[in-house]
Each structure stands twice: as structure tokens, then as C-alpha cells.
Short mmCIF file of C-alpha atoms in Angstrom, two decimals:
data_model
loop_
_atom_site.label_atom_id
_atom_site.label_comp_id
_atom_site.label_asym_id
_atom_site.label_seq_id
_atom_site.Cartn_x
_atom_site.Cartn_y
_atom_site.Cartn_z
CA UNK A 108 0.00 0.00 0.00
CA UNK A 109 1.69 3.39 -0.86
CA UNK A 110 2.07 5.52 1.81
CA UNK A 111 1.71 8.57 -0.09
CA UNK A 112 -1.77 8.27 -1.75
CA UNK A 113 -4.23 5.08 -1.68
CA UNK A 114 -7.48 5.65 -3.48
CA UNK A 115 -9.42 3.70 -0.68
CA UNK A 116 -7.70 5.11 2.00
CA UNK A 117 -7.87 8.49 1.11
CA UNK A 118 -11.74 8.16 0.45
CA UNK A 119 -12.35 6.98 3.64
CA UNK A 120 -10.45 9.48 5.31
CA UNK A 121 -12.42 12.31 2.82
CA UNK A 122 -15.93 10.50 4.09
CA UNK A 123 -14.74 10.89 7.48
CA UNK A 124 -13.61 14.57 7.42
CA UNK A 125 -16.95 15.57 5.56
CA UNK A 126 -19.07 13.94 8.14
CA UNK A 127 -16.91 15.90 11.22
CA UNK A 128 -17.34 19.06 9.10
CA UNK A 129 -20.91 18.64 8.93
CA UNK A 130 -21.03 17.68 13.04
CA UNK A 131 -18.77 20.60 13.72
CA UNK A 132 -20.32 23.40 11.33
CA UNK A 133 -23.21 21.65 9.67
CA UNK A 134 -25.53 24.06 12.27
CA UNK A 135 -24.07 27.04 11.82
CA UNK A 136 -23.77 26.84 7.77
CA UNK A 137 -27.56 26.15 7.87
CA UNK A 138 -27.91 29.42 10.04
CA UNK A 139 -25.88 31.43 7.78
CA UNK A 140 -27.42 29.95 4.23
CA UNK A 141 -30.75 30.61 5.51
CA UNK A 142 -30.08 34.61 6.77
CA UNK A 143 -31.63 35.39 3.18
CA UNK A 144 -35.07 34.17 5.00
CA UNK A 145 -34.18 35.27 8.38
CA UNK A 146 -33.35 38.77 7.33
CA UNK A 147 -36.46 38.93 5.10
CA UNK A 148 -39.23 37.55 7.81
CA UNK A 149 -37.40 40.41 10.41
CA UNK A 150 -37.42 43.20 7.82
CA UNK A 151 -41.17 42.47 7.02
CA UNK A 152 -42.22 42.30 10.65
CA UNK A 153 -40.27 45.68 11.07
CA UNK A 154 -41.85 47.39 8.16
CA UNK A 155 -45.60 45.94 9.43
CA UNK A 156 -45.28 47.10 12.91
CA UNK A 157 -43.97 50.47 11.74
CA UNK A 158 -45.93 51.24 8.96
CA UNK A 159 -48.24 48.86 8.55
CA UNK A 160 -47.45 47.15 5.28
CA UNK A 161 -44.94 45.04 3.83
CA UNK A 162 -41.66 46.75 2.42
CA UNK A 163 -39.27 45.95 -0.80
CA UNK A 164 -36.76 43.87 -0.04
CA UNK A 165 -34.22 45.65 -1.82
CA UNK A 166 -31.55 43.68 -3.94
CA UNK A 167 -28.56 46.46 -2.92
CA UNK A 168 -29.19 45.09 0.99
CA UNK A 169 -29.50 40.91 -0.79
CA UNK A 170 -25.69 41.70 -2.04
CA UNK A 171 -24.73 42.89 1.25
CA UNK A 172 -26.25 40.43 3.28
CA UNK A 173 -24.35 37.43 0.50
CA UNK A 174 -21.25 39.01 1.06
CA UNK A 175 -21.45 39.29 4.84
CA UNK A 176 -22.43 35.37 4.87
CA UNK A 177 -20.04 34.76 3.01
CA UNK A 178 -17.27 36.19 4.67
CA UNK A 179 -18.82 34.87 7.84
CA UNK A 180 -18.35 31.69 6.81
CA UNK A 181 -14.73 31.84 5.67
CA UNK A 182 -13.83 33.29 8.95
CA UNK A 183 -15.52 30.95 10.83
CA UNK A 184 -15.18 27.42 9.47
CA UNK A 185 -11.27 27.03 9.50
CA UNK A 186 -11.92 27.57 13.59
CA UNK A 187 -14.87 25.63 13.40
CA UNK A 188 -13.37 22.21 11.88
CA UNK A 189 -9.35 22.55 11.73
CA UNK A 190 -8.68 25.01 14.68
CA UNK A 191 -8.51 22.07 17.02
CA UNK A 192 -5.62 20.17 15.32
CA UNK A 193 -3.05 22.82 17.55
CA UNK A 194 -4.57 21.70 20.28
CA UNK A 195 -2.86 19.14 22.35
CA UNK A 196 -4.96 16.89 22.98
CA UNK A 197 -7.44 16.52 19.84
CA UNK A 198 -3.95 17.70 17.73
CA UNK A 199 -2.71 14.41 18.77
CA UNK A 200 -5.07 12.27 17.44
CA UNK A 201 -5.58 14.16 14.37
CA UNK A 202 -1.36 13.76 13.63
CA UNK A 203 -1.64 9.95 14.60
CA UNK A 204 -3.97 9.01 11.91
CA UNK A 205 -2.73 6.01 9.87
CA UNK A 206 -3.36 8.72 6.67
CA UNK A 207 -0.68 10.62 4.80
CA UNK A 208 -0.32 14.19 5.30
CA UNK A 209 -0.83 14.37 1.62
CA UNK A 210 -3.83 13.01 1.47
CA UNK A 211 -5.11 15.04 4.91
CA UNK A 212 -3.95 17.77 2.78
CA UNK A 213 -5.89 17.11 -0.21
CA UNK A 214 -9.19 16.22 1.92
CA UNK A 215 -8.96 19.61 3.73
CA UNK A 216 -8.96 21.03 0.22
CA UNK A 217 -12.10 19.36 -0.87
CA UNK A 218 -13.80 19.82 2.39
CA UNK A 219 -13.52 23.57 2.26
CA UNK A 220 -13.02 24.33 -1.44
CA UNK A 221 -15.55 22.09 -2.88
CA UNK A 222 -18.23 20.40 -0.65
CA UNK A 223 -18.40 23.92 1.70
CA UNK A 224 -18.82 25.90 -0.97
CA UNK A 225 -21.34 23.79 -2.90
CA UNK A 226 -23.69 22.89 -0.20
CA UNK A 227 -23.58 26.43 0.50
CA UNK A 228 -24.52 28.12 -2.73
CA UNK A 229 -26.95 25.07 -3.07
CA UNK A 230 -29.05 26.20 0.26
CA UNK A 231 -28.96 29.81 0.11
CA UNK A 232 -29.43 29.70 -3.24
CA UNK A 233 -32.93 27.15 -3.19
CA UNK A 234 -33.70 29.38 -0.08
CA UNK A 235 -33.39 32.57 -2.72
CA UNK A 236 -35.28 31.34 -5.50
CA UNK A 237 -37.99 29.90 -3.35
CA UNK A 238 -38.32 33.74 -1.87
CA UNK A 239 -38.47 35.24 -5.09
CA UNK A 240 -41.97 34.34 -5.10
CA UNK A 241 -43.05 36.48 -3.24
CA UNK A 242 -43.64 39.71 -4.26
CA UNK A 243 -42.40 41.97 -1.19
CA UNK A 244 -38.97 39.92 -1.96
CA UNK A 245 -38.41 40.71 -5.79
CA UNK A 246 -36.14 39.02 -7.85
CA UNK A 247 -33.87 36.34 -6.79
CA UNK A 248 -30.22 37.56 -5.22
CA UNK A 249 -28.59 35.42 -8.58
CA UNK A 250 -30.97 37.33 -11.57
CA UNK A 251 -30.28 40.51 -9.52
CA UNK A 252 -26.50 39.92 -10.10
CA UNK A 253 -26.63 38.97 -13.13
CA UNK A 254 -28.23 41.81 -14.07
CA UNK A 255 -25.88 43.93 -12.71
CA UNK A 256 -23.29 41.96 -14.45
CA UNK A 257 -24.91 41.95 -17.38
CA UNK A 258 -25.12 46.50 -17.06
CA UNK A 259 -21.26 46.12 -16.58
CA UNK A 260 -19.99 43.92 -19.32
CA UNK A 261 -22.04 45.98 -21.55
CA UNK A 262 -20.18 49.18 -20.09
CA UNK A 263 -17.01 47.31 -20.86
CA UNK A 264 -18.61 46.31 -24.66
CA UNK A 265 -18.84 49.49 -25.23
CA UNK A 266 -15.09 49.80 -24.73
CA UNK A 267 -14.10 46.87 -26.82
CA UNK A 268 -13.54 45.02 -23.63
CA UNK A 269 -15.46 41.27 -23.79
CA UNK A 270 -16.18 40.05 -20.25
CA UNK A 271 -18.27 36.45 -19.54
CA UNK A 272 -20.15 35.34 -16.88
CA UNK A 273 -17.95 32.37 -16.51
CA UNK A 274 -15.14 34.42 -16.32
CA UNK A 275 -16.71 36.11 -13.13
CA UNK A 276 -17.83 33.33 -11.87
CA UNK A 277 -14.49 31.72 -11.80
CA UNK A 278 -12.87 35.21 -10.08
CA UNK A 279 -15.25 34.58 -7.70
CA UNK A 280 -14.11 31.47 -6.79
CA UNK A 281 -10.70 32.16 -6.92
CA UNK A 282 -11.34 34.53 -4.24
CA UNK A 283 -13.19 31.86 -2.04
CA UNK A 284 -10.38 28.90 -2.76
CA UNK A 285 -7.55 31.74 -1.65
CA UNK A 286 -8.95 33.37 1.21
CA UNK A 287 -10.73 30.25 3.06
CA UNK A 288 -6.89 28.54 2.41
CA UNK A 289 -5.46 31.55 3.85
CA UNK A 290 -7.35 31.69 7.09
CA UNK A 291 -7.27 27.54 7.44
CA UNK A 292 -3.41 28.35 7.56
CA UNK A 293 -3.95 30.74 9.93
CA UNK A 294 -5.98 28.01 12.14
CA UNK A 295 -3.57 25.59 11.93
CA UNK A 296 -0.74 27.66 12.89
CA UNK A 297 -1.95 30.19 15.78
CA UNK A 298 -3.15 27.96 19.00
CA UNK A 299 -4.86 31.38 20.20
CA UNK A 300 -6.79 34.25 18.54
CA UNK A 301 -6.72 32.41 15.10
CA UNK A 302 -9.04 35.01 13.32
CA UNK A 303 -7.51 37.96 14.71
CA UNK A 304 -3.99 37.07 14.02
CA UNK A 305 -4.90 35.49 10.58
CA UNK A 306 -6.64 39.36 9.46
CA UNK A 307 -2.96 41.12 11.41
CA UNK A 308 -0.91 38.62 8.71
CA UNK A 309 -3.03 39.61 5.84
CA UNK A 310 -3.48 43.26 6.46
CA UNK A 311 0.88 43.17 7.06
CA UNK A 312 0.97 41.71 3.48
CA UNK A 313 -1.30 44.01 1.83
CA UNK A 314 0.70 46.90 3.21
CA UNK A 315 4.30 45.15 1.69
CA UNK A 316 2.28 45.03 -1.44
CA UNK A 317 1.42 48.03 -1.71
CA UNK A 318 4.56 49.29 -0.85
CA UNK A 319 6.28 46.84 -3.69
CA UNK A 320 3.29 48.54 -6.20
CA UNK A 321 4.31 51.89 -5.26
CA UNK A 322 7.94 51.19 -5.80
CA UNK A 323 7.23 49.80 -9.08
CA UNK A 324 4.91 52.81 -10.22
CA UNK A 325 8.35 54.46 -9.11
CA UNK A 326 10.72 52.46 -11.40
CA UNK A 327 8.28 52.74 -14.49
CA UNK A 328 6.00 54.51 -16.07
CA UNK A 329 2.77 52.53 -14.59
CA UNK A 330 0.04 55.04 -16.18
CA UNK A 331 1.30 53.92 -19.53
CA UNK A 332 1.62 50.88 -18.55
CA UNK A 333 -2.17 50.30 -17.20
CA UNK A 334 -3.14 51.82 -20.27
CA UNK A 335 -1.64 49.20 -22.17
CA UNK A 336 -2.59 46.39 -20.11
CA UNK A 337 -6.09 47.73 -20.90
CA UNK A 338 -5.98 48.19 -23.93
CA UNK A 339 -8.17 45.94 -26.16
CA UNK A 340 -5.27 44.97 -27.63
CA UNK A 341 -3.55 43.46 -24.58
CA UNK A 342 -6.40 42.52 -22.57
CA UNK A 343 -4.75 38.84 -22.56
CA UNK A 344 -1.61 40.67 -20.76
CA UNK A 345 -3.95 42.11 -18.09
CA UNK A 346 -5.86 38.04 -17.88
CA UNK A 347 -2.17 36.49 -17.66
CA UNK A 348 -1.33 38.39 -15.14
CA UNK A 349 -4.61 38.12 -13.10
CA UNK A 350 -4.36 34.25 -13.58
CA UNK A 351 -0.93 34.35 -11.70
CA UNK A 352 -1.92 36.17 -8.76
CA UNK A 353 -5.07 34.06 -8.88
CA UNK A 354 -2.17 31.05 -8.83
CA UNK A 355 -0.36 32.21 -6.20
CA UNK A 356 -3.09 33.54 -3.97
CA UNK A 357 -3.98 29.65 -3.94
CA UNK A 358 -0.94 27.74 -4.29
CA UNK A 359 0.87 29.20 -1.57
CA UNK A 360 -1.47 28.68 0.92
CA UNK A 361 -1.80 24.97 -0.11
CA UNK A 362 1.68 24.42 -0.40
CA UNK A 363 2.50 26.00 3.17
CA UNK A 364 -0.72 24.15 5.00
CA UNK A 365 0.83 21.06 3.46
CA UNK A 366 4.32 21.46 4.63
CA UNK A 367 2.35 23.05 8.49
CA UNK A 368 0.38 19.16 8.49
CA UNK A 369 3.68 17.60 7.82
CA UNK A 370 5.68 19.40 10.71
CA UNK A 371 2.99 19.51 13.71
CA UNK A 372 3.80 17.94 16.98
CA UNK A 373 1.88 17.54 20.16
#
């Protein structure tokens, strides 16, 4: 059997890690993919006992409240599910598992990059559609966006700039896959105030970025630059180089939570 990666092993291990998620944050997901419902029944109620009728539910606040749940959840479910494994006396099991760290590594992947997100959008998004229906609510948080989308690609159409759905859809989840990594790092390596110290590491980076941007606006000429990257004309420069940071955003985090599973002890 290799010790690496065995298809049966690994499985097992994935079934097992899927049902924990679910017994460690299967409660709280539910709570947060059905806040489209719980917001709506509370801003109703409001709106009757103040002015005695129902109220729009307006699709600026639907946004809001998706991004807010969804952050919620990425700052939450590393803790939730992973934060024990620097803990002593649960970390000690979790490292004595007769699995690879390769394949723990590729189930805590899947867990939180795939079956998390999934079940997610599936819920809130059955929960949305099923609101729509009603009138007060209005159209469904995914028409609503994209509509908008739709209003912004044809901005950008109008500039000789093509952009698709799936292409937005995909930058989307980029985003999740990079930042849910990011803070899983962050709960496997801080034993205490995981969330806090995760956001401290991330807002220290974004400052050395920026100061890296602003010392490369200083050694060229960025505005030209832009413009060209812009341009219709080099609009695959501009993707390329979206696409790496998109790449690095995710593979770093892997790489490092990989090579943090390997070198735990309790």
C-alpha cells in the first residue's frame, strides 16, 4: 500500500472529514445559508409594525447580506473544523492518523473548497429562488447579479472590452479557494486568537504590497503601462497576469498548510 496516496484510503479518510465538518459546522452553515429568509421575515415584521405594510426587499441590501455570509463563513469554518488540530490533545489524534499528510492535505482542500462551498450556494441559493416568489422579496439575489453583471460587461462592450459570466464566476471562486486557504493556515498555525492574528498577517501583506506597487509605479511609467494592459489589444496581458496572482493567492497557501500538516507535533 503506498504511503503517499491510496485511493481507498484516502476516500475513507475524505468520508470521514466531511461527516466531522458537517457535526462541527453543519448548524451554523444552515444558520448562515438561511439569513436570506431570516433577514427577510425580520425586515417584514419591522416594516408591518412600523408602517403597517410590507416593504421591498431591496436587492442592494440581498448583495450585502451574501457578502457578509459569506465572509462569515470563511472566517468561521477554519476555527470551526481545523482550529482544534493545535490543540494538544485533539492535535494528537488528528497527527496519529494512519493517513498521509498528503492526502489530509488534499481532503482539507475538498472539504472547504468544494463540498463547503457547494452545499452552501446550493441552500442559500434554493432558499433565494424559493423567496423570489413572493412579491415583497423581488427578484432572486442570482438574476439581480446577473443583471448587474450583465449592465457592466455591456459598459465594458462598449469599450471593446469582452467580459463572460464564466469568467466572473471563476474570479469569484478564486477569491473563495484563496482566502478560506489563507485563514485555514492561519488556524492551523496560531493555538490562540486564530481570526484575529490570521486578518494582522493579511493586512501586514497588503501593506508590503502596496509598498512593492508603489515602488514599481516608481521604477516605471505605470500610467502607460495600465493603459496598455487595458488596452483591447492586450487585454490577454492584463488576464495572464490576473491568472498568476489568482495562482499564487492559492498555491501558496496549499503548499505551506501542506508542509504546516507535515511538521505539527503535540
Amino acid at each position: 500500500m503506498s504511503e503517499v496516496f491510496n485511493i481507498k484510503r484516502f476516500w475513507n479518510y475524505f468520508v470521514t472529514d466531511t461527516r466531522n465538518a458537517w457535526n462541527n459546522y453543519g448548524i451554523s452553515l444552515l444558520l448562515v445559508a438561511f439569513m436570506p429568509l431570516i433577514s427577510f421575515v425580520l425586515v417584514e415584521l419591522t416594516s408591518l409594525v412600523a408602517n403597517g405594510s410590507l416593504t421591498d426587499f431591496a436587492m442592494p441590501f440581498k448583495v450585502t447580506l451574501a457578502w457578509t455570509c459569506v465572509i462569515v463563513v470563511i472566517l468561521s469554518f477554519p476555527v470551526k473544523h481545523y482550529g482544534h488540530i493545535t490543540d494538544k490533545r485533539f492535535g494528537s489524534d488528528f497527527v496519529l492518523l494512519p493517513v498521509s499528510v498528503f492526502e489530509k492535505t488534499l481532503s482539507l482542500i475538498l472539504v472547504s473548497c468544494v463540498v463547503l462551498p457547494l452545499f452552501f450556494v446550493l441552500v442559500s441559493g434554493s432558499v433565494d429562488l424559493i423567496l423570489s416568489t413572493i412579491p415583497a422579496y423581488g427578484d432572486s439575489l442570482i438574476s439581480g447579479v446577473f443583471q448587474l453583471f450583465d449592465r457592466t460587461a455591456q459598459e465594458f462592450f462598449y469599450s471593446g472590452i469582452e467580459v463572460s459570466r464564466i469568467a466572473a464566476v471563476l474570479q469569484i471562486l478564486a477569491m473563495w479557494t484563496s482566502s478560506i486557504l489563507f485563514f485555514i493556515l492561519g488556524a492551523i498555525v496560531f493555538k490562540r486568537g486564530k481570526v484575529a492574528k490570521t486578518i494582522l498577517v493579511s493586512m501586514a501583506l497588503s501593506f508590503v504590497v502596496m509598498l512593492l506597487m508603489i515602488a514599481i509605479t516608481n521604477a516605471f511609467d505605470m500610467p502607460s503601462v495600465l493603459e496598455k494592459l487595458f488596452a483591447v489589444d492586450d487585454l490577454r496581458a492584463f488576464n495572464v497576469i490576473l491568472n498568476i496572482c489568482n495562482f499564487v493567492g492559492i498555491a501558496v497557501p496549499m503548499v505551506l498548510i501542506y508542509f504546516r500538516l507535515r511538521t505539527i507535533k503535540h
